[in-house]
CSV table of C-alpha atoms and ligand atoms in Angstrom, one decimal:
chain,number,residue,atom,x,y,z
G,15,UNK,CA,80.7,9.3,64.1
G,16,UNK,CA,79.0,8.5,67.4
G,17,UNK,CA,81.1,7.7,70.5
G,18,UNK,CA,81.0,4.2,71.8
G,19,UNK,CA,79.6,3.2,75.1
G,20,UNK,CA,80.0,-0.2,76.8
G,21,UNK,CA,78.6,-1.6,80.0
G,22,UNK,CA,77.4,-4.9,81.3
G,23,UNK,CA,76.0,-7.1,84.0
G,24,UNK,CA,77.0,-10.4,85.6
G,25,UNK,CA,74.3,-12.9,84.9
G,26,UNK,CA,73.9,-14.2,88.5
G,27,UNK,CA,70.2,-13.4,88.9
G,28,UNK,CA,67.3,-11.6,87.2
G,29,UNK,CA,67.5,-7.8,87.3
G,30,UNK,CA,65.8,-5.9,90.2
G,31,UNK,CA,64.4,-2.4,90.8
G,32,UNK,CA,67.9,-1.3,91.8
G,33,UNK,CA,69.0,-2.1,88.2
G,34,UNK,CA,65.9,-0.3,86.9
G,35,UNK,CA,66.7,3.0,88.5
G,36,UNK,CA,70.5,2.6,88.8
G,37,UNK,CA,71.3,1.6,85.3
G,38,UNK,CA,68.5,0.7,82.9
G,39,UNK,CA,67.0,4.2,82.8
G,40,UNK,CA,70.3,5.8,81.9
G,41,UNK,CA,71.1,3.1,79.3
G,42,UNK,CA,67.8,3.9,77.6
G,43,UNK,CA,68.9,7.6,77.4
G,44,UNK,CA,72.4,6.7,76.1
G,45,UNK,CA,71.0,4.5,73.3
G,46,UNK,CA,70.4,7.5,71.1
G,47,UNK,CA,73.5,9.4,72.0
G,48,UNK,CA,76.1,6.6,71.7
G,49,UNK,CA,76.9,3.5,69.8
G,50,UNK,CA,75.9,1.4,72.7
G,51,UNK,CA,77.1,-2.1,73.6
G,52,UNK,CA,75.6,-4.0,76.5
G,53,UNK,CA,77.5,-7.2,77.5
G,54,UNK,CA,76.2,-10.1,79.5
G,55,UNK,CA,79.4,-10.9,81.5
G,56,UNK,CA,79.1,-14.7,81.9
G,57,UNK,CA,82.9,-15.2,82.1
G,58,UNK,CA,83.2,-12.6,84.9
G,59,UNK,CA,80.2,-14.2,86.6
G,60,UNK,CA,82.1,-17.5,86.6
G,61,UNK,CA,85.0,-16.0,88.5
G,62,UNK,CA,82.9,-16.3,91.6
G,63,UNK,CA,80.4,-18.9,90.4
G,64,UNK,CA,82.7,-21.4,88.8
G,65,UNK,CA,81.0,-24.1,90.8
G,66,UNK,CA,77.6,-23.1,89.5
G,67,UNK,CA,77.7,-23.1,85.7
G,68,UNK,CA,74.0,-23.8,85.4
G,69,UNK,CA,73.1,-20.8,87.4
G,70,UNK,CA,75.2,-18.5,85.2
G,71,UNK,CA,73.8,-20.2,82.0
G,72,UNK,CA,70.2,-19.8,83.1
G,73,UNK,CA,70.7,-16.2,84.1
G,74,UNK,CA,72.1,-15.1,80.7
G,75,UNK,CA,68.6,-15.6,79.3
G,76,UNK,CA,67.0,-14.0,82.4
G,77,UNK,CA,69.1,-10.9,82.0
G,78,UNK,CA,68.5,-10.7,78.3
G,79,UNK,CA,64.8,-10.9,78.8
G,80,UNK,CA,64.9,-8.2,81.4
G,81,UNK,CA,66.8,-5.8,79.1
G,82,UNK,CA,64.3,-6.3,76.3
G,83,UNK,CA,61.2,-6.3,78.7
G,84,UNK,CA,62.5,-3.0,80.2
G,85,UNK,CA,62.6,-1.6,76.7
G,86,UNK,CA,66.2,-1.3,75.6
G,87,UNK,CA,66.0,-1.3,71.8
G,88,UNK,CA,68.0,-4.0,70.0
G,89,UNK,CA,68.0,-1.7,66.9
G,90,UNK,CA,70.0,0.8,68.9
G,91,UNK,CA,71.8,-1.3,71.5
G,92,UNK,CA,74.1,-4.1,70.6
G,93,UNK,CA,73.7,-7.0,73.1
G,94,UNK,CA,76.3,-9.7,73.4
G,95,UNK,CA,77.5,-12.5,75.6
G,96,UNK,CA,81.0,-12.1,76.8
G,97,UNK,CA,82.2,-15.7,76.3
G,98,UNK,CA,81.2,-15.5,72.6
G,99,UNK,CA,84.0,-12.9,72.0
G,100,UNK,CA,87.3,-14.9,72.3
G,101,UNK,CA,89.2,-11.8,71.5
G,102,UNK,CA,88.4,-10.6,75.1
G,103,UNK,CA,90.2,-13.6,76.5
G,104,UNK,CA,93.2,-13.0,74.2
G,105,UNK,CA,93.4,-9.3,75.1
G,106,UNK,CA,93.2,-10.3,78.8
G,107,UNK,CA,96.3,-12.4,78.5
G,108,UNK,CA,98.2,-9.6,76.7
G,109,UNK,CA,97.1,-7.0,79.3
G,110,UNK,CA,98.1,-9.3,82.2
G,111,UNK,CA,101.7,-8.4,81.6
G,112,UNK,CA,101.0,-4.7,82.1
G,113,UNK,CA,99.4,-5.1,85.6
G,114,UNK,CA,101.2,-5.8,88.8
G,115,UNK,CA,99.9,-8.2,91.4
G,116,UNK,CA,100.2,-5.4,93.9
G,117,UNK,CA,97.8,-3.2,91.9
G,118,UNK,CA,95.3,-5.9,91.8
G,119,UNK,CA,95.5,-6.6,95.5
G,120,UNK,CA,94.8,-3.0,96.3
G,121,UNK,CA,91.6,-2.8,94.2
G,122,UNK,CA,89.0,-1.7,96.9
G,123,UNK,CA,86.0,-3.3,95.1
G,124,UNK,CA,87.7,-6.6,94.7
G,125,UNK,CA,88.9,-6.4,98.3
G,126,UNK,CA,85.3,-5.9,99.5
G,127,UNK,CA,84.1,-8.8,97.4
G,128,UNK,CA,86.8,-11.2,98.7
G,129,UNK,CA,85.7,-10.3,102.3
G,130,UNK,CA,82.1,-11.0,101.4
G,131,UNK,CA,82.8,-14.3,99.7
G,132,UNK,CA,84.4,-16.1,102.7
G,133,UNK,CA,82.8,-19.4,101.7
G,134,UNK,CA,84.6,-19.4,98.4
G,135,UNK,CA,87.8,-17.6,99.1
G,136,UNK,CA,88.4,-18.4,102.8
G,137,UNK,CA,88.1,-16.3,106.0
G,138,UNK,CA,91.5,-14.7,105.3
G,139,UNK,CA,91.3,-14.9,101.5
G,140,UNK,CA,93.7,-17.8,101.5
G,141,UNK,CA,91.7,-19.6,98.8
G,142,UNK,CA,91.6,-16.5,96.5
G,143,UNK,CA,91.9,-17.5,92.9
G,144,UNK,CA,94.0,-16.0,90.2
G,145,UNK,CA,90.8,-15.6,88.1
G,146,UNK,CA,89.0,-13.6,90.7
G,147,UNK,CA,91.9,-11.4,91.6
G,148,UNK,CA,92.5,-10.8,87.9
G,149,UNK,CA,88.9,-10.1,86.8
G,150,UNK,CA,89.5,-6.3,86.6
G,151,UNK,CA,92.1,-7.1,83.8
G,152,UNK,CA,89.5,-9.0,81.9
G,153,UNK,CA,87.1,-6.1,82.5
G,154,UNK,CA,89.6,-3.7,81.0
G,155,UNK,CA,89.6,-6.0,78.0
G,156,UNK,CA,85.8,-5.9,77.8
G,157,UNK,CA,86.0,-2.2,77.6
G,158,UNK,CA,88.9,-1.8,75.2
G,159,UNK,CA,88.0,-4.6,72.8
G,160,UNK,CA,85.1,-2.4,71.5
G,161,UNK,CA,87.3,0.7,72.0
G,162,UNK,CA,84.7,2.3,74.3
G,163,UNK,CA,84.8,6.0,75.1
G,164,UNK,CA,82.4,5.8,78.0
G,165,UNK,CA,81.4,3.2,80.5
G,166,UNK,CA,78.1,3.8,82.3
G,167,UNK,CA,78.4,2.3,85.8
G,168,UNK,CA,77.9,2.7,89.5
G,169,UNK,CA,80.5,4.1,91.9
G,170,UNK,CA,81.9,0.7,92.8
G,171,UNK,CA,83.1,0.2,89.3
G,172,UNK,CA,85.4,3.3,89.3
G,173,UNK,CA,88.5,1.4,90.2
G,174,UNK,CA,88.0,-0.9,87.2
G,175,UNK,CA,87.8,2.0,84.8
G,176,UNK,CA,90.8,3.7,86.3
G,177,UNK,CA,92.7,0.5,85.8
G,178,UNK,CA,91.5,0.3,82.2
G,179,UNK,CA,92.9,3.8,81.6
G,180,UNK,CA,96.2,2.8,83.2
G,181,UNK,CA,96.5,-0.3,81.1
G,182,UNK,CA,95.6,1.5,77.9
G,183,UNK,CA,98.2,4.2,78.5
G,184,UNK,CA,100.9,1.7,79.4
G,185,UNK,CA,100.0,-0.4,76.3
G,186,UNK,CA,100.3,2.8,74.1
G,187,UNK,CA,103.6,3.7,75.7
G,188,UNK,CA,105.3,0.3,75.5
G,189,UNK,CA,104.1,-0.7,72.0
G,190,UNK,CA,104.3,2.8,70.6
G,191,UNK,CA,100.8,2.9,69.3
G,192,UNK,CA,97.4,4.6,69.9
G,193,UNK,CA,94.6,2.1,69.7
G,194,UNK,CA,92.3,2.8,72.7
G,195,UNK,CA,90.4,5.8,73.7
G,196,UNK,CA,91.0,6.4,77.4
G,197,UNK,CA,87.5,5.5,78.7
G,198,UNK,CA,85.5,7.7,81.0
G,199,UNK,CA,83.1,6.5,83.6
G,200,UNK,CA,79.6,7.8,83.4
G,201,UNK,CA,78.3,7.6,86.9
G,202,UNK,CA,74.7,6.7,87.6
G,203,UNK,CA,72.9,9.7,89.3
G,204,UNK,CA,70.2,7.6,91.0
G,205,UNK,CA,70.5,7.0,94.7
G,206,UNK,CA,71.2,3.4,95.6
G,207,UNK,CA,68.3,1.2,96.7
G,208,UNK,CA,69.1,-1.0,99.6
G,209,UNK,CA,67.8,-4.5,100.2
G,210,UNK,CA,64.4,-4.9,101.8
G,211,UNK,CA,66.1,-6.4,104.9
G,212,UNK,CA,68.3,-3.3,105.4
G,213,UNK,CA,71.3,-4.9,103.8
G,214,UNK,CA,73.3,-2.4,101.7
G,215,UNK,CA,72.8,-4.5,98.6
G,216,UNK,CA,69.7,-5.9,96.8
G,217,UNK,CA,70.5,-9.3,95.7
G,218,UNK,CA,68.9,-12.6,94.8
G,219,UNK,CA,71.1,-14.6,97.2
G,220,UNK,CA,70.0,-12.4,100.1
G,221,UNK,CA,66.4,-12.8,99.1
G,222,UNK,CA,65.8,-9.1,99.7
G,223,UNK,CA,65.2,-7.9,96.1
G,224,UNK,CA,62.1,-6.9,94.0
G,225,UNK,CA,62.7,-8.3,90.6
G,226,UNK,CA,61.3,-6.7,87.4
G,227,UNK,CA,59.7,-10.1,86.7
G,228,UNK,CA,58.1,-10.5,90.2
G,229,UNK,CA,54.3,-11.3,90.2
G,230,UNK,CA,51.9,-9.0,92.0
G,231,UNK,CA,51.7,-11.6,94.8
G,232,UNK,CA,55.4,-11.7,95.2
G,233,UNK,CA,55.6,-8.0,95.3
G,234,UNK,CA,52.9,-7.8,97.9
G,235,UNK,CA,54.5,-10.4,100.1
G,236,UNK,CA,58.0,-8.8,99.8
G,237,UNK,CA,56.8,-5.3,100.7
G,238,UNK,CA,54.6,-6.6,103.5
G,239,UNK,CA,57.6,-8.4,105.1
G,240,UNK,CA,60.1,-5.6,104.3
G,241,UNK,CA,62.0,-4.5,107.4
G,242,UNK,CA,60.9,-1.2,109.0
G,243,UNK,CA,61.5,0.0,112.6
G,244,UNK,CA,59.7,0.5,115.9
G,245,UNK,CA,58.1,3.8,114.9
G,246,UNK,CA,54.6,3.6,113.3
G,247,UNK,CA,54.8,6.4,110.7
G,248,UNK,CA,57.5,7.2,108.1
G,249,UNK,CA,60.0,10.0,107.9
G,250,UNK,CA,63.0,10.3,105.7
G,251,UNK,CA,66.2,9.9,107.7
G,252,UNK,CA,68.5,7.4,105.9
G,253,UNK,CA,71.2,7.5,108.7
G,254,UNK,CA,68.9,6.9,111.7
G,255,UNK,CA,66.0,5.1,110.0
G,256,UNK,CA,67.6,3.4,106.9
G,257,UNK,CA,64.9,0.7,106.2
G,258,UNK,CA,61.8,3.0,106.2
G,259,UNK,CA,63.9,5.7,104.3
G,260,UNK,CA,64.7,3.0,101.7
G,261,UNK,CA,60.9,2.3,101.2
G,262,UNK,CA,60.3,6.1,100.8
G,263,UNK,CA,63.1,6.2,98.3
G,264,UNK,CA,61.5,3.5,96.3
G,265,UNK,CA,58.1,5.2,96.6
G,266,UNK,CA,59.7,8.4,95.4
G,267,UNK,CA,61.5,6.8,92.5
G,268,UNK,CA,58.3,5.2,91.0
G,269,UNK,CA,56.4,8.5,91.4
G,270,UNK,CA,59.3,10.8,90.2
G,271,UNK,CA,59.4,12.7,93.5
G,272,UNK,CA,62.2,13.0,96.1
G,273,UNK,CA,62.1,10.8,99.1
G,274,UNK,CA,61.5,13.9,101.2
G,275,UNK,CA,58.4,14.6,99.2
G,276,UNK,CA,57.4,10.9,99.5
G,277,UNK,CA,57.7,11.3,103.3
G,278,UNK,CA,55.4,14.3,103.2
G,279,UNK,CA,52.9,12.3,101.2
G,280,UNK,CA,53.1,9.1,103.3
G,281,UNK,CA,54.3,10.3,106.7
G,282,UNK,CA,50.9,10.6,108.2
G,283,UNK,CA,49.6,7.1,107.5
G,284,UNK,CA,50.7,4.0,109.5
G,285,UNK,CA,53.2,1.5,108.1
G,286,UNK,CA,50.6,-1.0,107.1
G,287,UNK,CA,48.8,1.5,104.9
G,288,UNK,CA,52.0,2.9,103.5
G,289,UNK,CA,53.2,-0.6,102.6
G,290,UNK,CA,50.0,-1.6,100.9
G,291,UNK,CA,50.0,1.6,98.8
G,292,UNK,CA,53.7,1.1,98.0
G,293,UNK,CA,53.0,-2.5,96.9
G,294,UNK,CA,50.0,-1.5,94.8
G,295,UNK,CA,51.9,1.3,93.1
G,296,UNK,CA,55.0,-0.9,92.4
G,297,UNK,CA,52.8,-3.6,90.9
G,298,UNK,CA,51.3,-1.0,88.6
G,299,UNK,CA,54.7,0.6,87.8
G,300,UNK,CA,56.2,-2.7,86.8
G,301,UNK,CA,53.2,-4.0,84.9
G,302,UNK,CA,54.4,-3.0,81.4
G,303,UNK,CA,57.7,-4.7,82.0
G,304,UNK,CA,56.1,-7.8,83.4
G,305,UNK,CA,53.7,-8.1,80.5
G,306,UNK,CA,56.3,-7.5,77.9
G,307,UNK,CA,58.5,-10.1,79.5
G,308,UNK,CA,55.7,-12.7,79.5
G,309,UNK,CA,55.4,-12.2,75.7
G,310,UNK,CA,59.2,-12.5,75.2
G,311,UNK,CA,59.5,-15.6,77.3
G,312,UNK,CA,57.3,-17.4,74.7
G,313,UNK,CA,59.7,-16.3,72.0
G,314,UNK,CA,63.0,-17.3,73.4
G,315,UNK,CA,64.4,-18.1,69.9
G,316,UNK,CA,63.8,-14.5,68.9
G,317,UNK,CA,65.7,-13.3,72.0
G,318,UNK,CA,68.5,-15.7,71.3
G,319,UNK,CA,68.6,-14.3,67.8
G,320,UNK,CA,69.0,-10.8,69.1
G,321,UNK,CA,72.0,-12.0,71.2
G,322,UNK,CA,73.5,-13.7,68.2
G,323,UNK,CA,73.2,-10.7,65.9
G,324,UNK,CA,74.7,-8.5,68.6
G,325,UNK,CA,77.6,-11.0,69.0
G,326,UNK,CA,78.3,-10.9,65.2
G,327,UNK,CA,78.5,-7.2,65.2
G,328,UNK,CA,80.7,-7.1,68.3
G,329,UNK,CA,83.0,-9.8,66.8
G,330,UNK,CA,83.6,-7.7,63.8
G,331,UNK,CA,84.8,-4.8,66.0
G,332,UNK,CA,86.7,-7.1,68.3
G,333,UNK,CA,88.6,-8.5,65.3
G,334,UNK,CA,89.7,-5.1,64.2
G,335,UNK,CA,91.0,-4.3,67.7
G,336,UNK,CA,92.8,-7.5,68.2
G,337,UNK,CA,94.5,-7.2,64.8
G,338,UNK,CA,95.8,-3.7,65.7
G,339,UNK,CA,96.9,-5.1,69.1
G,340,UNK,CA,98.8,-8.0,67.6
G,341,UNK,CA,100.5,-5.8,65.0
G,342,UNK,CA,101.7,-3.4,67.8
G,343,UNK,CA,102.9,-6.4,69.8
G,344,UNK,CA,104.7,-7.9,66.8
G,345,UNK,CA,102.7,-11.2,67.0
G,346,UNK,CA,100.9,-10.6,63.7
G,347,UNK,CA,102.4,-13.6,62.0
L,22,LIG,N1,81.8,-5.7,87.0
L,22,LIG,C1,80.5,-5.3,86.6
L,22,LIG,C2,79.5,-5.5,87.7
L,22,LIG,O1,79.8,-6.3,88.6
L,22,LIG,C3,80.0,-6.0,85.3
L,22,LIG,C4,80.9,-5.8,84.1
L,22,LIG,C5,81.7,-6.7,83.5
L,22,LIG,C6,81.2,-4.5,83.5
L,22,LIG,N2,82.4,-6.1,82.5
L,22,LIG,C7,82.1,-4.8,82.4
L,22,LIG,C8,80.7,-3.2,83.6
L,22,LIG,C9,82.6,-3.8,81.6
L,22,LIG,C10,81.1,-2.2,82.8
L,22,LIG,C11,82.1,-2.5,81.7
L,22,LIG,O2,78.4,-5.0,87.7
């Protein structure tokens, strides 16, 4: 039997080139090796977008379109929407007894996010919600409900997987059972792409991302206005010259060469020429995804169908897990 892999994305915007190289490429490889689940984490997205339900709703479809346009294969990968699996919510409640508030408060990823989201959670975190502080518990339930062995993610998700292992072990110890594999993170090997404005993250809200669905005009404009520095030609020095190094990294990734090699190739031309070549090549690189997406957008019923089928399959597995859990906890009335 194949081992099980589960990963997911919050539907807060369409996927960008950071997702392309950071997660989609490796998910494509894992499709054959693992029984793969990919979850659209709408419930988790609501923990910091609870005031914007339309945004989350719209982006569920955007993200699904991006997965399929990229070429993840619904015959091999099971796609599902988190909120359609009520067993995840049940398991979250059961797990919440096994996690201390202190552990949650120490989670470095959550801490960073709280600092970033001052508008929502207050300058000193005084408006922090129970839901947001607790989302790692819900994420542990996402992973364990399908009894995943591996979780392909980026570095920032390691604390969540560590917590998942702790919860699973504690559950086994207290309820004298063995239900969950202790999941291992499978770290993405791709270097992280920064925002085009030099921000550490590409994101829709910062308007510094190149989306898989961007039109050629949008790509041209974004690359043209991407931040560089006061030099006129490129060299790769991510510490001292982060913005231009980031553009070299992108150039390298789409040509399967290292950023150092990209610097050799592009270091002798001025920024304007480098940027127009980069834009042109990116447009070409993303063309198959863009074209496939256009076709899929016209068949949204078919895309919805893929999500529904994936959900059915996930529900069957979640039902098995929750029955074992309830039996172990003596609430199997
Ligand atoms: N927290 C992840 C992110 O922000 C998304 C996610 C939710 C996830 N549930 C998951 C990732 C379970 C891996 C496994 O990107």
